[in-house]
């Protein structure tokens, strides 16, 4: 196995640097996936049928909190990777725990919001606009959920094994994923909520 | 869902299928038990992560699906042979053209092409395996389980019946109330995810794992075609993922994406489907172009003419393939400007394709041509595919398409590109690389007989459809009256399909014949070929290359043979690191199958349980610590000694 000591731990073996490259490609596919969902949303967003429009539905409060939590969690995730590069296990783990907790907070708000929508009679079945809204947000939310489970698994492994080629590689790839979800959210925030409220 | 609707009933053909499914399964179970092969099957195949074996499993599944799709085709041709035929009713005909189309494109052409990639690409670039062998096994099992899920719709619940393009509103719950289109959305979803992972895997493999000295512009043309194909997969398949998910939401959860009321938009489906669908046809054609390039060069004993223009034209095709989707619905009212744009982009594809045709012809020019069976397919491909291409340009003209749209002319056109292109391509590749996979060649006499039956049968089966189409016979029409005058040409087409079927039978018989009679010990390079895969012994040892080859030019192996330069550096063997087999991909596939099945019938509690199962499998994989195993130099030396009789 070829090992290149001049690189950060997560890139050192050939296999691991291939994994990182492969994950970038996967994120490319994810970009296409979310772009398609956005395209669907933009096509359908004013086709509200008998249901409410975005303007009637959206509430700023929760969304601001969601945005705050997710953006901050992306920042702490980056700090976690920084700590990992410095070989600091405990700080890294703390940053990751904070990241995941904020992810949970985000999910909590999102779920409450969905429940509220449904109570107001705005469901997946109501109109094309709401279908596309729920599926776009839901896909992002599902990604966050998977991210939390995945991140928790990696945390346990770092806790048990410390930083190895493998755990460092996994943590780094997880961080790419988490930042990506943040970027997607920024688009959702701008083009779904802000645009909808205007 | 009422229980008496669970199993499809009331049709003698369905009962026959039920019986044959039960009999075949029993035969397999009894056979495996009797010959004590369960352990062998599990250890050597179901758990394998070896790209060569995964490739062989892909190809085998594709052949079985070719059989299923072919039976569908024969049933349709039997129905159309005579006017006012009562052989199939309208509903049955709808189901059969739908399953035929889906199976041929997604469960035959795709896996055949991916199987070829798996067997050949790592060998052509001098790698020991693909970048992510375990993921590769996951890809295969996702595809396989998706295909199985699609196939059981025939006997459980009912087949989809809204065409392979499943246009809304026809495919909506309102107009297609059976579970057929639920199968469509879920089976394609599962296998599509597998394909997407193949895309990631092969791009990394080709970009990162080439042998030293193999620059991008020294790669064999097949590898180039696979690289470009996988880039298309990466960008096209997520669109299908979304489209199918939305379809599932509409049908299973009552959302309003493509409905006729509450703001839904049926044309959104058509657009999403073809944004994926047109690149998809290039996904199955480009690797065939690559295969033909390698074969034509090998059997003309010349290097490929216009290597660079071959690459550039493939890149151009891949870009254009994303800009032509609306040519599938010129008649659906998007106005002259839009149609004009898509008309021009579509016609533009003819240019790079033409470049490739001329490059092949120039490669042949003054070559020392040997007409082996792979070469015959390549020679058949060039003129017939050109007919398909020229009729494609006719269809591309939006105004003229108002005449051709949805007629048998279109059906003839796309069979004229898909069969000589994709099917001939993978068959040529299968004959060409067969000795690499199994260590012996297919019998040439039988192979050539099959080829002639197939090519003659093909033309007799599809040439009449051009004229039927121009005379106004529409596609997807289950019967016609005698007064239309369509009868005689349809009868000829059916006879052609029968000849084609006989050709496939001969082709399959050849496997058994060659297994018993073909000479072994023909060495690793029976065709006197040019690229690295032929420098390995046949069949190829698990680790592919005892030493990683060093490449100095294009057609590296040919160069080494002709100039007597060594492909490997001097020195002793080094330990080789190999991945372990694993049963997880298979188990994950089985769980996905059940997840899909439960969702088809909207059984949500079992579906949630299966979903949890998937998450558990992911967690198991994450927590697993598996660092593979090492093959010691001694063992490598012994294997090489046995396979090539040489010592290093
Ligand atoms: C083996 C010989 C084959 C025969 C005799 C055959 C025959 C047919 C026939 C009769 C139809 C339906 C025409 C209609 O009524 O609309 C059809 C449709 C179709 N075929 Fe084939 N076919 C063959 C091979 C293939 C292959 C190899 C592919 C793809 C790789 C393919 C892809 C399709 C597709 C996509 C459709 C359209 C299905 C739809 O309308 O939804 N066929 N074929
Ligand atoms: Cu097209």
Coordinates of C-alpha atoms in Angstrom, one line a residue, chain A residues 45-139:
Chain A
X45 CA -44.5 27.1 -7.4
X46 CA -47.3 29.4 -8.6
X47 CA -49.6 26.5 -9.5
X48 CA -51.3 26.5 -6.2
X49 CA -54.7 25.1 -7.2
X50 CA -57.1 25.6 -4.4
X51 CA -54.4 25.5 -1.8
X52 CA -52.5 28.3 -0.1
X53 CA -49.6 30.2 -1.7
X54 CA -46.2 30.4 -0.2
X55 CA -46.8 33.9 1.0
X56 CA -49.8 32.7 3.0
X57 CA -48.0 29.8 4.4
X58 CA -44.4 30.7 5.2
X59 CA -43.4 32.0 8.6
X60 CA -40.1 33.8 8.9
X61 CA -39.3 32.9 12.5
X62 CA -38.7 29.2 12.3
X63 CA -36.8 29.6 9.0
X64 CA -34.4 32.1 10.4
X65 CA -33.7 29.7 13.3
X66 CA -33.2 26.8 10.9
X67 CA -30.8 28.9 8.8
X68 CA -28.9 30.0 11.9
X69 CA -28.5 26.5 13.2
X70 CA -27.5 24.9 10.0
X71 CA -25.0 27.6 9.0
X72 CA -23.4 27.5 12.5
X73 CA -23.3 23.7 12.4
X74 CA -21.4 23.9 9.2
X75 CA -18.9 26.2 10.9
X76 CA -18.4 24.0 13.9
X77 CA -18.0 21.0 11.5
X78 CA -15.2 22.9 9.8
X79 CA -13.6 23.6 13.2
X80 CA -13.9 19.9 14.0
X81 CA -11.9 19.0 10.9
X82 CA -9.4 21.7 11.8
X83 CA -9.0 20.1 15.2
X84 CA -8.6 16.7 13.6
X85 CA -5.8 18.1 11.4
X86 CA -4.0 19.2 14.6
X87 CA -4.6 15.8 16.1
X88 CA -6.8 17.1 18.9
X89 CA -9.3 14.3 19.5
X90 CA -11.4 15.7 22.3
X91 CA -12.0 19.2 20.7
X92 CA -12.8 17.5 17.4
X93 CA -15.4 15.3 19.1
X94 CA -16.9 18.2 20.9
X95 CA -17.2 20.2 17.7
X96 CA -18.8 17.2 16.0
X97 CA -21.3 16.7 18.8
X98 CA -22.3 20.3 18.6
X99 CA -22.6 20.0 14.9
X100 CA -24.9 17.0 15.1
X101 CA -27.0 18.6 17.9
X102 CA -27.6 21.7 15.8
X103 CA -28.6 19.4 13.0
X104 CA -31.1 17.8 15.3
X105 CA -32.4 21.2 16.3
X106 CA -32.8 22.1 12.6
X107 CA -34.7 18.9 12.0
X108 CA -36.9 19.5 15.0
X109 CA -37.9 22.9 13.7
X110 CA -38.5 21.6 10.2
X111 CA -40.7 18.8 11.5
X112 CA -42.8 21.2 13.6
X113 CA -43.1 23.4 10.6
X114 CA -44.4 20.5 8.5
X115 CA -46.9 19.6 11.2
X116 CA -48.1 23.2 11.3
X117 CA -48.6 23.2 7.5
X118 CA -50.6 20.0 7.7
X119 CA -52.8 21.4 10.5
X120 CA -53.5 24.4 8.3
X121 CA -54.7 22.0 5.7
X122 CA -51.6 22.4 3.5
X123 CA -50.6 18.8 2.7
X124 CA -48.6 16.9 0.1
X125 CA -51.9 16.2 -1.7
X126 CA -53.3 19.7 -1.7
X127 CA -51.6 21.3 -4.7
X128 CA -48.7 20.9 -7.1
X129 CA -47.0 23.8 -5.3
X130 CA -47.2 22.0 -2.0
X131 CA -46.1 18.7 -3.4
X132 CA -43.0 20.2 -4.8
X133 CA -42.4 22.2 -1.6
X134 CA -42.7 19.2 0.6
X135 CA -40.6 17.0 -1.6
X136 CA -37.8 19.6 -2.0
X137 CA -37.7 20.3 1.7
X138 CA -38.2 16.7 2.6
X139 CA -35.3 15.5 0.5

